[in-house]
Coordinates of C-alpha atoms in Angstrom, one line a residue:
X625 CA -13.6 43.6 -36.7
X626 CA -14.9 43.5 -33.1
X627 CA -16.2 40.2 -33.6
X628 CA -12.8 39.0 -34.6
X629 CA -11.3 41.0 -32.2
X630 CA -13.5 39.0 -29.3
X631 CA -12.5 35.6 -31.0
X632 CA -9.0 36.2 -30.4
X633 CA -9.1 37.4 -27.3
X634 CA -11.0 34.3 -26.0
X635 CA -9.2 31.8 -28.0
X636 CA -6.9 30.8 -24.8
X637 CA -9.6 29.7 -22.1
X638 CA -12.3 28.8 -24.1
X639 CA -12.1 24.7 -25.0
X640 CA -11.7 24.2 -28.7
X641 CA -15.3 22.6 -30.1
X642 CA -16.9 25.6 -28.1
X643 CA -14.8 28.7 -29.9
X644 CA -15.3 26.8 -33.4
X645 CA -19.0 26.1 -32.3
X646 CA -19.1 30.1 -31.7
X647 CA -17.0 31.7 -33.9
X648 CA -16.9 28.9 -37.4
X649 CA -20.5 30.3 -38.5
X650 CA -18.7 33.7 -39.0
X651 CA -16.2 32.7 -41.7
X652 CA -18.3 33.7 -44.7
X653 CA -18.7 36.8 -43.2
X654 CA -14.5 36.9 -42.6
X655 CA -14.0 36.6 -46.5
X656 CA -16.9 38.9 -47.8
X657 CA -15.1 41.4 -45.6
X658 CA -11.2 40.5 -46.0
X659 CA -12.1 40.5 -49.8
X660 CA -13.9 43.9 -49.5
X661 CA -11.0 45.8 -47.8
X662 CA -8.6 44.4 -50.5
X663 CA -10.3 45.3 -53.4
X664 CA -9.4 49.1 -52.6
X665 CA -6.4 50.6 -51.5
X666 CA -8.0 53.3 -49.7
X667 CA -9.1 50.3 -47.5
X668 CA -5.9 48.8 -46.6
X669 CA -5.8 49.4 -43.0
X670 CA -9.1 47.7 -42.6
X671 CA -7.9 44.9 -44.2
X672 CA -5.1 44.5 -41.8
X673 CA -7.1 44.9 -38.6
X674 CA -9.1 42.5 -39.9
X675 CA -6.6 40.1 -40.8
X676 CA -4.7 40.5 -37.8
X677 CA -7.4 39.4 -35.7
X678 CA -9.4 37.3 -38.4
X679 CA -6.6 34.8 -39.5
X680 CA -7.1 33.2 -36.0
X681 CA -9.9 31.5 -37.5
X682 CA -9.0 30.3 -40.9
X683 CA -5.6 28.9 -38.8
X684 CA -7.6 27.0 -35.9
X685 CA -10.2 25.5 -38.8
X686 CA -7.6 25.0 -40.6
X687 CA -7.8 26.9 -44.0
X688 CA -4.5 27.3 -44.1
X689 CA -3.9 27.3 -47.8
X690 CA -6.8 30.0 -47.9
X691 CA -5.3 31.9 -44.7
X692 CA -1.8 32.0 -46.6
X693 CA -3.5 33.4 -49.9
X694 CA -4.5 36.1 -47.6
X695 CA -1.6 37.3 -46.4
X696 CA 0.2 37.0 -49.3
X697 CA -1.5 40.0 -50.2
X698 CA -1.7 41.9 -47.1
X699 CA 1.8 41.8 -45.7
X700 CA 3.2 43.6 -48.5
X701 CA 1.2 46.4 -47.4
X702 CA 2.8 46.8 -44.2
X703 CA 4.4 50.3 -43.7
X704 CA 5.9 53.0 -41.1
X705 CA 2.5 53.9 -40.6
X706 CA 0.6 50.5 -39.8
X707 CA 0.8 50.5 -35.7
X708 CA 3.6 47.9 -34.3
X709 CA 1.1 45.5 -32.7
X710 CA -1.0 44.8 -35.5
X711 CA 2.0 44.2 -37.8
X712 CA 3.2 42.4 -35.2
X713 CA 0.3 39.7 -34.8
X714 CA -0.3 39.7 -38.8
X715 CA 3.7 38.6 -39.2
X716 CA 3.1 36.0 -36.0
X717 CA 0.4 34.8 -38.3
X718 CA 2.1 34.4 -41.6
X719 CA 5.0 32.4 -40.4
X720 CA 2.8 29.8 -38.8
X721 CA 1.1 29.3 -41.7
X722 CA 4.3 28.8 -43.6
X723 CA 5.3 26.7 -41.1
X724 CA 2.5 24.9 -41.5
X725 CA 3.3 24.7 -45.3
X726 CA 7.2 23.9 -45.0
X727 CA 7.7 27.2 -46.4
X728 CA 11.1 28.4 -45.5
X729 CA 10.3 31.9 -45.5
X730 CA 8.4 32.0 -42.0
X731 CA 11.6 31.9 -40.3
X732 CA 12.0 35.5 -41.2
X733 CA 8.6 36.2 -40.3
X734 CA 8.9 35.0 -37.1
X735 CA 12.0 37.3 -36.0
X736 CA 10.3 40.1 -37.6
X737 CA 7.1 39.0 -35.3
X738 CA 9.4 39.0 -32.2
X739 CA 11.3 41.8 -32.7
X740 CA 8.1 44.1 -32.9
X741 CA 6.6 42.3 -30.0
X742 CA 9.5 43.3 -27.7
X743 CA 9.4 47.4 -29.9
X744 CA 5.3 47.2 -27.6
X745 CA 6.3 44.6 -24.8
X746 CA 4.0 42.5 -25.8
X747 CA 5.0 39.2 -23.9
X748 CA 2.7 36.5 -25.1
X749 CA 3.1 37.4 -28.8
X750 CA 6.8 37.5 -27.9
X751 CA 6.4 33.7 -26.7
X752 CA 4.3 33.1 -30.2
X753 CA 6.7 34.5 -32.5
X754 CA 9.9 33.0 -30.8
X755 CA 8.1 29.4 -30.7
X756 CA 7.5 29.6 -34.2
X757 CA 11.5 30.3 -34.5
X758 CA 12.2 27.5 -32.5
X759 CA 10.5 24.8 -34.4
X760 CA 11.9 25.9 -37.7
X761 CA 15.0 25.6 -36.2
X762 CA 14.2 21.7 -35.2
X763 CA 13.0 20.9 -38.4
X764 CA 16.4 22.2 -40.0
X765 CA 18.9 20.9 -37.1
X766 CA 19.7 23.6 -34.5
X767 CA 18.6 22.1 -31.8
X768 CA 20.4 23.6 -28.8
X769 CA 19.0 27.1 -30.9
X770 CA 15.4 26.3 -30.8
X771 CA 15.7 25.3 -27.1
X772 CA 17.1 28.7 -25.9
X773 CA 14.1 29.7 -27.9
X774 CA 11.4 27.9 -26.3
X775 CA 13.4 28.4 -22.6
X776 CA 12.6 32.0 -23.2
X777 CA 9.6 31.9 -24.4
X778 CA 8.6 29.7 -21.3
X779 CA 10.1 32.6 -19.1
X780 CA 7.8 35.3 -21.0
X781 CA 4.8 33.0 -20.8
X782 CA 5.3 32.4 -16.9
X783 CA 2.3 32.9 -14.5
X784 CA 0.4 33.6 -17.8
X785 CA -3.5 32.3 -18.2
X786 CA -2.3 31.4 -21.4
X787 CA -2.8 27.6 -21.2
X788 CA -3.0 27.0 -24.8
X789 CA 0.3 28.7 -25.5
X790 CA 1.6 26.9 -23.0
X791 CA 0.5 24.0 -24.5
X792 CA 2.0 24.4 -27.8
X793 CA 5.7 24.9 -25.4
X794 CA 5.0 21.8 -24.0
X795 CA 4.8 19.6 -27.3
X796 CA 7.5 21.6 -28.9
X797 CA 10.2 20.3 -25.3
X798 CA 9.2 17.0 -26.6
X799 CA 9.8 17.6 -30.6
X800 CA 13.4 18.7 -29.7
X801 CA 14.0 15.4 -27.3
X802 CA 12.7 13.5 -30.1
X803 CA 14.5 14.6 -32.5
X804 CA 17.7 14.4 -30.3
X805 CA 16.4 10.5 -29.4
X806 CA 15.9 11.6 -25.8
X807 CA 13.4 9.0 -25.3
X808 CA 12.5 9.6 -21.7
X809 CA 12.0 13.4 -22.2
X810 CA 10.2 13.4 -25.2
X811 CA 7.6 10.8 -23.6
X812 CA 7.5 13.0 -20.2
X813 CA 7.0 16.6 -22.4
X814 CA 4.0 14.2 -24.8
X815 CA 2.6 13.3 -21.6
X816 CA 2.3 16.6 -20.0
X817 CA 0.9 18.3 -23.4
X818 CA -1.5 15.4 -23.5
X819 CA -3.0 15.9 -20.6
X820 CA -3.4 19.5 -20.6
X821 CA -4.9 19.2 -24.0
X822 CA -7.7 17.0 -23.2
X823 CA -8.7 19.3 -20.2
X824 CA -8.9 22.0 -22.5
X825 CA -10.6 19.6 -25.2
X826 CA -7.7 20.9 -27.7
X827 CA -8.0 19.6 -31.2
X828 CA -3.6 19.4 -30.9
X829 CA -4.7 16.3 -29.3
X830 CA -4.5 14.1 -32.1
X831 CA -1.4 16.0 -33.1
X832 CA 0.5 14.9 -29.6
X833 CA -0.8 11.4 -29.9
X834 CA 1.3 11.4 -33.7
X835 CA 4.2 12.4 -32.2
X836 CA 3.9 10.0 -29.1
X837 CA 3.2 7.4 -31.7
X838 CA 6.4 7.9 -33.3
X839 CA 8.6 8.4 -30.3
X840 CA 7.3 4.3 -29.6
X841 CA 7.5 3.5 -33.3
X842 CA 10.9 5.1 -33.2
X843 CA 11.7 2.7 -30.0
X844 CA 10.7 -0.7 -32.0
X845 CA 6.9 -0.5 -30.2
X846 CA 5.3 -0.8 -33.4
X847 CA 2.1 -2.2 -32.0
X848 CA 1.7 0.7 -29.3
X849 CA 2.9 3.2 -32.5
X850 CA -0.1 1.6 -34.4
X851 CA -2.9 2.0 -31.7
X852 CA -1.7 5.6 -30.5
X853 CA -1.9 6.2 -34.5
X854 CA -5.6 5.0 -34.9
X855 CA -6.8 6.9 -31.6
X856 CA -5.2 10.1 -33.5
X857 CA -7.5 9.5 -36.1
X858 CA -10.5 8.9 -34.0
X859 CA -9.8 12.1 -32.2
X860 CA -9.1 14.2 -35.0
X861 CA -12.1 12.9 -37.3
X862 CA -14.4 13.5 -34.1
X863 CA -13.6 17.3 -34.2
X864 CA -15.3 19.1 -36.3
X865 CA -14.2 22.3 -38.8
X866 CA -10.5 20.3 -37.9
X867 CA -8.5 17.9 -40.3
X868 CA -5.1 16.3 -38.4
X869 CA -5.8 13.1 -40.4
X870 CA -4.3 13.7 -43.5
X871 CA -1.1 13.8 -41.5
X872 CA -2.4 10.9 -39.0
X873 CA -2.9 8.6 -41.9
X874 CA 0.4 9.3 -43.8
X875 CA 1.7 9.0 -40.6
X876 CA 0.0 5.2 -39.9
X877 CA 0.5 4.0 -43.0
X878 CA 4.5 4.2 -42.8
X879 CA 4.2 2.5 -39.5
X880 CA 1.8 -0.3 -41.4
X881 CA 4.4 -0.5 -44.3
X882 CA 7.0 -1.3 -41.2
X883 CA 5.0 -3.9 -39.6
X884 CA 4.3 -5.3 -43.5
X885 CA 0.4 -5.0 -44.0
X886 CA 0.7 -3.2 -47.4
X887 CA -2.9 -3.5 -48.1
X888 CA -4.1 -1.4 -45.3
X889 CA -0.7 0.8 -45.3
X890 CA -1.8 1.9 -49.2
X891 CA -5.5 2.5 -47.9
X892 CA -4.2 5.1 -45.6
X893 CA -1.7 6.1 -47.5
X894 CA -5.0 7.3 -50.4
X895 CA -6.7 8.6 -47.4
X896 CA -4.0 11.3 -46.7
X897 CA -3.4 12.0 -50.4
X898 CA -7.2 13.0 -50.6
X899 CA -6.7 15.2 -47.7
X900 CA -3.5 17.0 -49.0
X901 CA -5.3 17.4 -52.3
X902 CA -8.8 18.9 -51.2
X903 CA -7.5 20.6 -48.0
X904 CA -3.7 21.4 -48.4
X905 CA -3.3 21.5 -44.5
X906 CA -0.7 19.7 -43.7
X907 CA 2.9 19.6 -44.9
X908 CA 3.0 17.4 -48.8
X909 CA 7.0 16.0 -48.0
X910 CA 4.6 13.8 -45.1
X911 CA 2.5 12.7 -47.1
X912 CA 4.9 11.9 -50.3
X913 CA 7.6 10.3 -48.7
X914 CA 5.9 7.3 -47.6
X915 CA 4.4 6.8 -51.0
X916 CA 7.9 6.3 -52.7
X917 CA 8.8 3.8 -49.3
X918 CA 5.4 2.0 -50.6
X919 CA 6.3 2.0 -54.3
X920 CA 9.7 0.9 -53.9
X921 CA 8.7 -2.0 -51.3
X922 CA 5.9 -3.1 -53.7
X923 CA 8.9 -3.4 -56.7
X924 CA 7.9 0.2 -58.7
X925 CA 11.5 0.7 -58.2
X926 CA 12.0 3.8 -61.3
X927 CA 8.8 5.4 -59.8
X928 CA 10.1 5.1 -56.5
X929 CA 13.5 6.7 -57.3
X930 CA 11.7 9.1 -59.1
X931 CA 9.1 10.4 -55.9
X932 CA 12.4 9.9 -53.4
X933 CA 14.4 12.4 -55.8
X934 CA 11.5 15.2 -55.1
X935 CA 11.0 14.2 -51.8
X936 CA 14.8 14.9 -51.3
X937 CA 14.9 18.0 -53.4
X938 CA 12.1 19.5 -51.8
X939 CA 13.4 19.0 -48.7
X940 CA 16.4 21.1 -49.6
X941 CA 14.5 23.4 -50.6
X942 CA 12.4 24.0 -47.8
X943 CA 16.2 23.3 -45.2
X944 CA 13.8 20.7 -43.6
X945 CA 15.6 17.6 -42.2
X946 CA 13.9 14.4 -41.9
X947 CA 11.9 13.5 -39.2
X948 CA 13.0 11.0 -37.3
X949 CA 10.3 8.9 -37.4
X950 CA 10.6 9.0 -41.2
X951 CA 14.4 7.7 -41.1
X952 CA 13.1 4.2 -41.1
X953 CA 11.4 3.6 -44.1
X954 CA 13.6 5.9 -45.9
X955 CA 16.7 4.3 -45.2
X956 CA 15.0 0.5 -45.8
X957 CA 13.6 2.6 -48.9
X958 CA 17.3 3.3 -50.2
X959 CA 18.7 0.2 -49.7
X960 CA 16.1 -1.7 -51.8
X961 CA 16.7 1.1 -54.9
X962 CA 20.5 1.0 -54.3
X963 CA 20.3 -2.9 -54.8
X964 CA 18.0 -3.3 -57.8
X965 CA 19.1 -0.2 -60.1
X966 CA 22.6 0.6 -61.3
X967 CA 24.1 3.5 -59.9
X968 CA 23.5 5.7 -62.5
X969 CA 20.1 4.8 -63.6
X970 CA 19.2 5.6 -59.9
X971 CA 20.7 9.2 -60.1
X972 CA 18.9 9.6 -63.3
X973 CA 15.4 8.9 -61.8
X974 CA 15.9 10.7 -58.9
X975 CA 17.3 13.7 -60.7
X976 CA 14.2 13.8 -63.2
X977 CA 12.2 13.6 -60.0
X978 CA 14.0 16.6 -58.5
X979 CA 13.0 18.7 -61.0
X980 CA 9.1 18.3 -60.3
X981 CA 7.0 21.0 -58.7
X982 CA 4.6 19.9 -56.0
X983 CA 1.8 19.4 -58.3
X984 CA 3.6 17.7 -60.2
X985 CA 5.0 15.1 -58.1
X986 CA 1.1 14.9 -56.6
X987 CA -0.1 14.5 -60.3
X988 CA 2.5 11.7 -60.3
X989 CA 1.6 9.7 -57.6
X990 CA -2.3 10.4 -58.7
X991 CA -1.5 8.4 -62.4
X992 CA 0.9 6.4 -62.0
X993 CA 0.7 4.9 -58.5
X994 CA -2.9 5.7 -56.9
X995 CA -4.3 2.5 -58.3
X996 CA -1.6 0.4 -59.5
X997 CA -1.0 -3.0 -58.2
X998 CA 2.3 -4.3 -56.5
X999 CA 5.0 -5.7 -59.3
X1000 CA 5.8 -8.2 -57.7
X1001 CA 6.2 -9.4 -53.7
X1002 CA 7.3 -6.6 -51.5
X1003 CA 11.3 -6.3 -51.7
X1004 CA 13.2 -7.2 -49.0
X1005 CA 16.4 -6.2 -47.6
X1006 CA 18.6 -7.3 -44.8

């Protein structure tokens, strides 16, 4: 645990590739030891110590699937008798890895997380727990919400050392300009996050230069988009124990499909189905949506109604809007379906699609669409 306990407690002023460096050769000995203290109740507190401390780890490498497993199994053990700050910090660590998963159920987590942090006064995981609440409240539309969130989580974080949280408030300004098409803002906050992260050799580098990438893709910059895009992906796949490409390469390949070069849009587009597959780290509604755009666009037009209808389901299901950098190819995506299948053929596909399970709509895409060839020419719309 004290070894956990150090990793933690360094996490904020030590430059990324030198804390994985330090700390990644420990993991084994993370889930002999998680494992252990869950195979007994009578070891239940050590598993939460652990955990609480631990999970920083499997988040930063990211295992997140794996990290999720985890506390699936330990939160339920929380009680009156675990002590506030270690509930606290394992609640702060659950909902970011929902978030991190779409699952809905972090939001909860999160205001648990805070309101226990302000129980101990515990300011920085106060700032955590209500950042987390803010961008689940971006991603399902409550803007002016998750920007009272992040304002107040800036005020707790003030004067702090913490330059990594810090960080992570600076991005998060820009995802609520973007998402409100506040151009100038969104680019200023990017900017600012940028530049802190590459002092502090942050892995959420490549993650900053995605969303920068689609604040100029969103601007009709396509070319720009496209070169932020690809330096994403050098940064990312230069970082090792770190994966932000599965979500860099959906990403590039829906700005591809825009600009028209299918060929290399569907290489990227395997690239991140690979990724979600072996890794699970990154949200699957990114990585799905652009293979129904592609499949419609190269004339699959049932299997595309039939992907969009999950992709649409899901996103009910998780109260996640789109992202606005996704509205493009979904909208040109609807247009093309709406025009070459009847009305109610359309609603059929896309309700049988709706009905899918994640692995199911994956397993779709992996035997029906991973190696097929185009129809016919890409559609086009007006």
């Amino acid at each position: 645990i004290e070894v956990f306990d150090e990793a933690e407690r360094c996490w904020e002023e030590t430059p990324d590739p030198d804390w994985i460096a330090h700390y990644q050769p420990e993991l084994d000995n993370l889930r002999s030891a998680l494992d252990w203290a869950l195979a007994a109740p009578g070891r239940r507190q050590i598993g939460l110590d652990l955990a609480a401390s631990g999970c920083v780890l499997l988040r930063w490498l990211p295992l997140i699937a794996e990290g999720r497993t985890y506390l699936d199994r330990l939160i339920p053990l929380l009680d009156a008798e675990t002590p506030t700050a270690t509930a606290a910090r394992l609640l702060n660590h659950a909902a970011v890895f929902c978030l991190l998963l779409n699952d809905p159920k972090g939001l909860a987590l999160a205001e648990r997380a805070a309101a226990l942090c302000r129980e101990h006064d515990d300011r920085p995981g106060s700032a955590t727990a209500l950042a987390t609440v803010a961008q689940f409240e971006i991603g399902q539309g409550r803007h002016a919400e998750a920007k009272d969130h992040l304002l107040e989580a800036q005020h707790l974080l003030a004067g702090s050392p913490l330059k990594k949280s810090q960080l992570r408030l600076s991005a998060m300004f820009g995802l609520v300009a973007n998402y409100i098409n506040d151009v100038p803002n969104a680019r200023r906050y990017y900017f600012e996050a940028l530049e802190v992260a590459r002092t502090l050799r942050s892995r959420t580098e490549a993650a900053i230069l995605t969303n920068l990438g689609n604040v100029e893709y969103l601007s009709g910059n396509i070319d720009q988009a496209i070169e932020l895009m690809r330096t994403a992906l050098k940064r990312s796949s230069s970082q090792p124990g770190y994966n932000h490409g599965g979500h860099a390469s959906a990403t590039l390949g829906e700005f591809l499909i825009a600009k028209g070069e299918f060929a290399e849009a569907r290489a990227q587009l395997e690239v991140a189905l690979s990724i979600l597959i072996e890794a699970r780290n990154y949200p699957a509604l990114a990585c799905l949506q652009p293979w129904a755009g592609l499949a419609g666009l190269e004339g699959r037009l049932a299997e595309a109604a039939q992907l969009i209808g999950f992709v649409d389901a899901e996103r009910e299901r998780c109260g996640q809007l789109l992202y606005p950098g996704e509205r493009p190819l979904y909208d040109r995506l609807m247009r093309i379906l709406e025009a070459g299948l009847p009305p109610t053929e359309l609603e059929a596909w896309k309700a049988e699609g709706a009905g899918w399970s994640e692995a199911e709509a994956i397993a779709f895409i992996t035997n029906r669409l991973l190696h097929a060839q185009a129809s016919e020419d890409p559609a086009e719309t007006t």
